[in-house]
Amino acid sequence: MIKITTPLSEEVIEKLQIGDEVLINGVIFTARDAAHKKLYELLEKGEELPVNLKGQIIYYVGPTPAKPGRVIGSAGPTTSGRMDKYTPRLLDYGLKGMIGKGLRNKEVQDAIVRNKAIYFAAIGGAGALLSKTIVKSEVVAYPDLGPEAIYRLEVVDFPAIVVIDARGQNLYEVGPEKFRKE
Amino acid sequence: MRNLDVKEIKNAVKTLVVKANQELSTDILNALKVAANNEESEVGKKILQRVIENAQIAKDEELPICQDTGTAVIFLEIGQDVHLVGGDLHDAINQGVREGYSEGYLRKSIVKDPLNRVNTGDNTPAVVHIDIVPGDRVKITVAPKGGGSENMSQLKMLKPADGVEGVKQFVIDTVRQAGSNPCPPIIVGVGIGGTFEKAALLAKKALLREVGTQNPDPFYNSLERELLEKINNLGIGPQGLGGRVTALAVHIETYPTHIASLPVAVNLNCHVARHETVIL
């Protein structure tokens, strides 16, 4: 287990390799489909983003509403591939990491290498477990989007696995290779 | 003729949507435990253990197992000797969904229009399937369905000449293309026959079968086992990171079809395969 803290430096990112299990600490931001579209459009127009995402990690999640007395509801990763259209633009702008689940397209993989960024997977469907690592949560942009709003989360030892590293190695390709029987 | 107030159906739906989202049924939990023992990948084993731990936390703390609390898919079997009174059945179901998703702190994931995407704010409308059956009871099954695995599902109109080999190929290709996206280990629901829409419904119903139950027809039971083995040989593994356990089960449901047709639908479900039933 490797502990890392946000914002991510290139030095830290370069040391991480596919298959490494990390515990993420610090601030991460949530954004899903609708929020990504808005962020992308702002960047295309050359306008400021509502949150500074440089060096930061975006977590693809749409949490359930928090019960009274809780910081957040269940909060596991959603399918990252839906964000592929917008991700290269965000990485070129300065985003350094993403947490989600599932495959990314070639453009995203190239943008990860080009920008020395990193892609982590969290366990899909483990939203109750993951929510326990989130100690603070607040909506910082687009509250009208409901579960798709941008939240600022503070996490303590949030568990994830490196699935695409800064060299472009991809665990979704390499991992299944080892266990394939034809 | 037995009278049943739709308010009872509303109340049942309300309870079931919350329960289904918080408690993983015993069959799935047991299948996950067996999978954790059988998994050869160390990462995969650890993932399966965390998934089991997650289900326990969700149950103990009354939290949703997964943040995607799904489309409320509801199956009703209505006895033909039941007279529904007290209002509109669909309104009652949607009211149950509305109250359950709100009071149960479940995520509202439904948009009003598929292209002009504005959230309805209460997870309605539900997707409702109704069968009229003999008797004077009403059986309600609530199966919240997540978007991640639903999106990886496919339907294909094969030619009769494609036969069983064509079906196998299509099922395996669907799972291979889905890869890590539907949150493996998955349950694979396969509907074969009927018409275009019937095959899809059969595939969805196949997901409701208790994991570990076999198709009563030996031919289809053997096909289920063969497909499960072939799928697990793909090496996709838990969360797609490589491993032995890609699927927990393959369930096939069939229906007579047209001489010209061979529709096949593959409906994938993540490991959070939720369904709760009550009989009124």
Short mmCIF file of C-alpha atoms in Angstrom, two decimals, chain B:
data_model
loop_
_atom_site.label_atom_id
_atom_site.label_comp_id
_atom_site.label_asym_id
_atom_site.label_seq_id
_atom_site.Cartn_x
_atom_site.Cartn_y
_atom_site.Cartn_z
CA MET B 1 -62.93 -12.01 -6.81
CA ARG B 2 -60.60 -10.58 -4.18
CA ASN B 3 -60.29 -6.83 -3.71
CA LEU B 4 -56.81 -5.39 -3.23
CA ASP B 5 -56.21 -1.70 -2.57
CA VAL B 6 -53.41 -0.32 -4.75
CA LYS B 7 -52.20 1.47 -1.62
CA GLU B 8 -50.91 -1.89 -0.42
CA ILE B 9 -48.95 -2.21 -3.64
CA LYS B 10 -47.58 1.30 -3.13
CA ASN B 11 -46.46 0.44 0.39
CA ALA B 12 -44.85 -2.80 -0.74
CA VAL B 13 -42.94 -1.09 -3.54
CA LYS B 14 -41.73 1.58 -1.13
CA THR B 15 -40.37 -1.02 1.31
CA LEU B 16 -38.87 -3.22 -1.41
CA VAL B 17 -36.92 -0.48 -3.23
CA VAL B 18 -35.15 0.41 0.01
CA LYS B 19 -34.56 -3.18 1.12
CA ALA B 20 -33.29 -4.30 -2.29
CA ASN B 21 -30.79 -1.45 -2.32
CA GLN B 22 -29.46 -2.14 1.17
CA GLU B 23 -29.40 -5.92 1.44
CA LEU B 24 -27.66 -8.21 -0.96
CA SER B 25 -29.58 -11.47 -1.19
CA THR B 26 -28.07 -14.62 0.31
CA ASP B 27 -27.59 -16.40 -3.03
CA ILE B 28 -25.40 -13.60 -4.41
CA LEU B 29 -23.49 -13.24 -1.15
CA ASN B 30 -22.79 -16.98 -1.08
CA ALA B 31 -21.70 -16.95 -4.71
CA LEU B 32 -19.29 -14.10 -3.91
CA LYS B 33 -17.84 -16.06 -0.99
CA VAL B 34 -17.27 -19.11 -3.19
CA ALA B 35 -15.72 -16.82 -5.83
CA ALA B 36 -13.36 -15.28 -3.25
CA ASN B 37 -12.14 -18.78 -2.38
CA ASN B 38 -11.70 -19.81 -6.01
CA GLU B 39 -10.10 -16.66 -7.34
CA GLU B 40 -6.45 -17.18 -8.28
CA SER B 41 -5.54 -13.52 -8.74
CA GLU B 42 -4.38 -11.94 -5.49
CA VAL B 43 -5.81 -8.55 -6.45
CA GLY B 44 -9.03 -10.24 -7.55
CA LYS B 45 -9.32 -12.10 -4.25
CA LYS B 46 -8.85 -8.89 -2.31
CA ILE B 47 -11.47 -7.12 -4.42
CA LEU B 48 -14.00 -9.90 -3.78
CA GLN B 49 -13.34 -9.74 -0.05
CA ARG B 50 -13.90 -5.97 -0.08
CA VAL B 51 -17.11 -6.43 -2.04
CA ILE B 52 -18.37 -8.87 0.62
CA GLU B 53 -17.31 -6.44 3.36
CA ASN B 54 -19.16 -3.66 1.51
CA ALA B 55 -22.38 -5.69 1.52
CA GLN B 56 -22.06 -6.19 5.27
CA ILE B 57 -21.47 -2.46 5.91
CA ALA B 58 -24.47 -1.57 3.72
CA LYS B 59 -26.72 -3.95 5.65
CA ASP B 60 -25.49 -2.98 9.12
CA GLU B 61 -25.56 0.77 8.51
CA GLU B 62 -28.61 0.80 6.22
CA LEU B 63 -26.68 2.37 3.37
CA PRO B 64 -27.11 1.61 -0.33
CA ILE B 65 -24.78 -1.21 -1.41
CA CYS B 66 -23.92 0.83 -4.50
CA GLN B 67 -24.36 4.54 -5.18
CA ASP B 68 -26.16 3.65 -8.39
CA THR B 69 -29.47 2.73 -6.85
CA GLY B 70 -30.76 2.08 -10.31
CA THR B 71 -33.81 2.32 -12.46
CA ALA B 72 -36.71 0.88 -10.46
CA VAL B 73 -37.59 -2.15 -12.58
CA ILE B 74 -40.75 -3.74 -11.25
CA PHE B 75 -42.30 -7.07 -12.18
CA LEU B 76 -45.89 -7.71 -11.22
CA GLU B 77 -47.71 -11.00 -11.46
CA ILE B 78 -51.37 -10.22 -10.96
CA GLY B 79 -53.77 -13.04 -10.30
CA GLN B 80 -56.74 -12.87 -12.66
CA ASP B 81 -59.08 -13.13 -9.67
CA VAL B 82 -57.78 -9.93 -8.10
CA HIS B 83 -59.74 -6.72 -8.40
CA LEU B 84 -57.43 -3.73 -7.90
CA VAL B 85 -59.24 -0.87 -6.17
CA GLY B 86 -58.41 2.54 -4.72
CA GLY B 87 -56.77 4.20 -7.71
CA ASP B 88 -54.50 3.80 -10.70
CA LEU B 89 -52.01 0.94 -10.44
CA HIS B 90 -49.16 2.74 -12.22
CA ASP B 91 -49.65 5.85 -10.08
CA ALA B 92 -49.46 3.67 -6.97
CA ILE B 93 -46.24 1.99 -8.13
CA ASN B 94 -44.63 5.33 -8.95
CA GLN B 95 -45.72 6.77 -5.62
CA GLY B 96 -44.05 3.81 -3.90
CA VAL B 97 -40.84 4.46 -5.85
CA ARG B 98 -41.03 8.18 -5.08
CA GLU B 99 -41.44 7.65 -1.33
CA GLY B 100 -38.90 4.82 -1.12
CA TYR B 101 -36.17 6.66 -3.02
CA SER B 102 -36.74 9.83 -1.03
CA GLU B 103 -37.14 8.42 2.49
CA GLY B 104 -34.48 5.75 1.91
CA TYR B 105 -31.87 8.33 0.80
CA LEU B 106 -31.43 6.55 -2.53
CA ARG B 107 -29.98 8.27 -5.57
CA LYS B 108 -32.41 9.66 -8.12
CA SER B 109 -30.99 8.68 -11.47
CA ILE B 110 -33.86 9.09 -13.92
CA VAL B 111 -33.98 11.88 -16.49
CA LYS B 112 -37.30 13.00 -17.94
CA ASP B 113 -36.23 12.80 -21.56
CA PRO B 114 -33.44 10.68 -23.06
CA LEU B 115 -32.02 13.58 -25.08
CA ASN B 116 -33.02 16.69 -23.14
CA ARG B 117 -31.71 15.26 -19.94
CA VAL B 118 -33.40 16.80 -16.91
CA ASN B 119 -33.60 14.71 -13.72
CA THR B 120 -37.16 13.94 -12.60
CA GLY B 121 -35.90 14.28 -9.02
CA ASP B 122 -37.75 11.29 -7.59
CA ASN B 123 -36.48 8.32 -9.65
CA THR B 124 -39.84 7.92 -11.36
CA PRO B 125 -41.18 6.65 -13.59
CA ALA B 126 -40.47 2.99 -12.84
CA VAL B 127 -40.16 0.47 -15.65
CA VAL B 128 -43.06 -1.89 -15.05
CA HIS B 129 -43.72 -5.36 -16.48
CA ILE B 130 -47.06 -6.99 -15.78
CA ASP B 131 -48.13 -10.59 -16.24
CA ILE B 132 -51.65 -11.83 -15.59
CA VAL B 133 -51.51 -15.23 -13.90
CA PRO B 134 -54.04 -17.64 -12.34
CA GLY B 135 -55.12 -17.10 -8.73
CA ASP B 136 -55.96 -14.18 -6.47
CA ARG B 137 -52.53 -13.02 -5.34
CA VAL B 138 -50.23 -10.26 -6.50
CA LYS B 139 -46.49 -10.97 -6.63
CA ILE B 140 -44.23 -7.93 -6.69
CA THR B 141 -40.56 -8.13 -7.54
CA VAL B 142 -38.42 -5.02 -7.40
CA ALA B 143 -35.09 -5.18 -9.21
CA PRO B 144 -33.18 -1.88 -9.15
CA LYS B 145 -30.92 -1.93 -12.22
CA GLY B 146 -27.69 0.03 -12.43
CA GLY B 147 -26.69 1.91 -15.55
CA GLY B 148 -23.11 0.64 -15.79
CA SER B 149 -24.02 -2.96 -16.47
CA GLU B 150 -27.24 -2.18 -18.35
CA ASN B 151 -25.21 -0.12 -20.85
CA MET B 152 -23.04 -3.12 -21.70
CA SER B 153 -26.04 -5.32 -22.59
CA GLN B 154 -26.80 -6.22 -26.20
CA LEU B 155 -29.48 -7.70 -28.45
CA LYS B 156 -28.98 -9.34 -31.80
CA MET B 157 -31.27 -10.88 -34.38
CA LEU B 158 -29.34 -14.01 -35.41
CA LYS B 159 -30.26 -16.25 -38.31
CA PRO B 160 -31.68 -19.69 -37.49
CA ALA B 161 -28.63 -21.10 -39.31
CA ASP B 162 -26.35 -19.44 -36.74
CA GLY B 163 -27.70 -21.96 -34.23
CA VAL B 164 -26.25 -22.66 -30.83
CA GLU B 165 -22.72 -21.75 -31.96
CA GLY B 166 -23.93 -18.32 -33.04
CA VAL B 167 -25.61 -17.82 -29.67
CA LYS B 168 -22.48 -18.84 -27.75
CA GLN B 169 -20.32 -16.51 -29.83
CA PHE B 170 -22.66 -13.57 -29.29
CA VAL B 171 -22.91 -14.10 -25.53
CA ILE B 172 -19.13 -14.41 -25.13
CA ASP B 173 -18.43 -11.43 -27.40
CA THR B 174 -20.85 -9.32 -25.38
CA VAL B 175 -19.07 -10.16 -22.13
CA ARG B 176 -15.62 -9.68 -23.69
CA GLN B 177 -16.52 -6.26 -25.08
CA ALA B 178 -18.04 -5.24 -21.75
CA GLY B 179 -14.72 -6.04 -20.04
CA SER B 180 -14.34 -4.16 -16.79
CA ASN B 181 -17.26 -1.78 -17.34
CA PRO B 182 -20.19 -3.76 -15.87
CA CYS B 183 -18.35 -4.31 -12.53
CA PRO B 184 -17.47 -8.00 -12.76
CA PRO B 185 -18.03 -10.58 -11.42
CA ILE B 186 -21.29 -10.34 -13.31
CA ILE B 187 -24.50 -12.30 -13.70
CA VAL B 188 -25.27 -12.97 -17.36
CA GLY B 189 -28.95 -13.07 -18.29
CA VAL B 190 -29.63 -14.57 -21.72
CA GLY B 191 -32.99 -14.50 -23.49
CA ILE B 192 -33.34 -16.65 -26.60
CA GLY B 193 -36.38 -16.72 -28.86
CA GLY B 194 -39.73 -14.96 -28.99
CA THR B 195 -39.51 -11.64 -30.80
CA PHE B 196 -37.17 -8.63 -30.61
CA GLU B 197 -38.75 -7.26 -27.41
CA LYS B 198 -39.58 -10.66 -25.90
CA ALA B 199 -35.94 -11.76 -25.98
CA ALA B 200 -34.90 -8.64 -24.06
CA LEU B 201 -37.54 -9.24 -21.41
CA LEU B 202 -36.49 -12.90 -21.08
CA ALA B 203 -32.89 -11.81 -20.55
CA LYS B 204 -33.97 -9.39 -17.83
CA LYS B 205 -36.11 -12.06 -16.16
CA ALA B 206 -33.18 -14.47 -16.29
CA LEU B 207 -31.34 -12.09 -13.95
CA LEU B 208 -34.04 -12.60 -11.31
CA ARG B 209 -33.36 -16.31 -10.99
CA GLU B 210 -31.59 -17.29 -7.81
CA VAL B 211 -27.87 -17.70 -8.49
CA GLY B 212 -27.02 -21.38 -8.49
CA THR B 213 -30.39 -22.52 -9.80
CA GLN B 214 -30.27 -24.43 -13.04
CA ASN B 215 -32.39 -24.28 -16.15
CA PRO B 216 -34.77 -27.27 -15.83
CA ASP B 217 -34.03 -28.29 -19.43
CA PRO B 218 -30.80 -30.40 -19.50
CA PHE B 219 -29.80 -28.94 -22.88
CA TYR B 220 -30.01 -25.36 -21.64
CA ASN B 221 -28.52 -26.23 -18.28
CA SER B 222 -25.50 -27.70 -20.06
CA LEU B 223 -25.29 -24.57 -22.26
CA GLU B 224 -25.38 -22.38 -19.15
CA ARG B 225 -22.47 -24.29 -17.63
CA GLU B 226 -20.47 -24.25 -20.85
CA LEU B 227 -20.96 -20.52 -21.29
CA LEU B 228 -19.98 -19.84 -17.67
CA GLU B 229 -16.75 -21.77 -18.14
CA LYS B 230 -15.93 -20.01 -21.43
CA ILE B 231 -16.69 -16.59 -19.92
CA ASN B 232 -14.47 -17.29 -16.93
CA ASN B 233 -11.71 -18.37 -19.30
CA LEU B 234 -11.68 -14.87 -20.79
CA GLY B 235 -9.53 -13.88 -17.80
CA ILE B 236 -11.36 -10.57 -17.25
CA GLY B 237 -11.68 -11.27 -13.52
CA PRO B 238 -13.03 -9.14 -10.65
CA GLN B 239 -13.33 -5.50 -11.79
CA GLY B 240 -11.63 -6.45 -15.07
CA LEU B 241 -8.14 -6.46 -13.57
CA GLY B 242 -7.51 -10.10 -14.44
CA GLY B 243 -8.61 -13.29 -12.75
CA ARG B 244 -10.57 -16.49 -12.84
CA VAL B 245 -13.99 -15.19 -11.80
CA THR B 246 -15.59 -12.98 -14.44
CA ALA B 247 -19.16 -14.22 -13.99
CA LEU B 248 -20.95 -15.79 -11.04
CA ALA B 249 -23.66 -17.36 -13.19
CA VAL B 250 -25.18 -17.60 -16.64
CA HIS B 251 -28.97 -17.90 -16.70
CA ILE B 252 -30.79 -18.69 -19.93
CA GLU B 253 -34.52 -18.26 -20.53
CA THR B 254 -36.17 -19.28 -23.79
CA TYR B 255 -39.46 -18.89 -25.67
CA PRO B 256 -40.86 -20.29 -28.94
CA THR B 257 -40.00 -18.17 -31.95
CA HIS B 258 -40.79 -17.57 -35.64
CA ILE B 259 -39.40 -19.94 -38.33
CA ALA B 260 -37.33 -17.06 -39.71
CA SER B 261 -36.01 -15.75 -36.40
CA LEU B 262 -33.43 -16.31 -33.70
CA PRO B 263 -33.41 -13.28 -31.40
CA VAL B 264 -30.82 -13.32 -28.60
CA ALA B 265 -30.55 -10.77 -25.83
CA VAL B 266 -27.76 -10.57 -23.27
CA ASN B 267 -28.55 -8.52 -20.17
CA LEU B 268 -25.58 -8.07 -17.86
CA ASN B 269 -25.84 -7.42 -14.15
CA CYS B 270 -23.02 -6.30 -11.89
CA HIS B 271 -22.21 -8.22 -8.70
CA VAL B 272 -24.78 -6.03 -6.94
CA ALA B 273 -27.60 -8.07 -8.47
CA ARG B 274 -30.51 -6.79 -6.45
CA HIS B 275 -34.03 -8.15 -6.32
CA GLU B 276 -36.64 -8.43 -3.60
CA THR B 277 -40.04 -10.08 -3.81
CA VAL B 278 -43.26 -10.01 -1.82
CA ILE B 279 -46.62 -11.71 -2.37
CA LEU B 280 -49.77 -9.82 -1.39
#
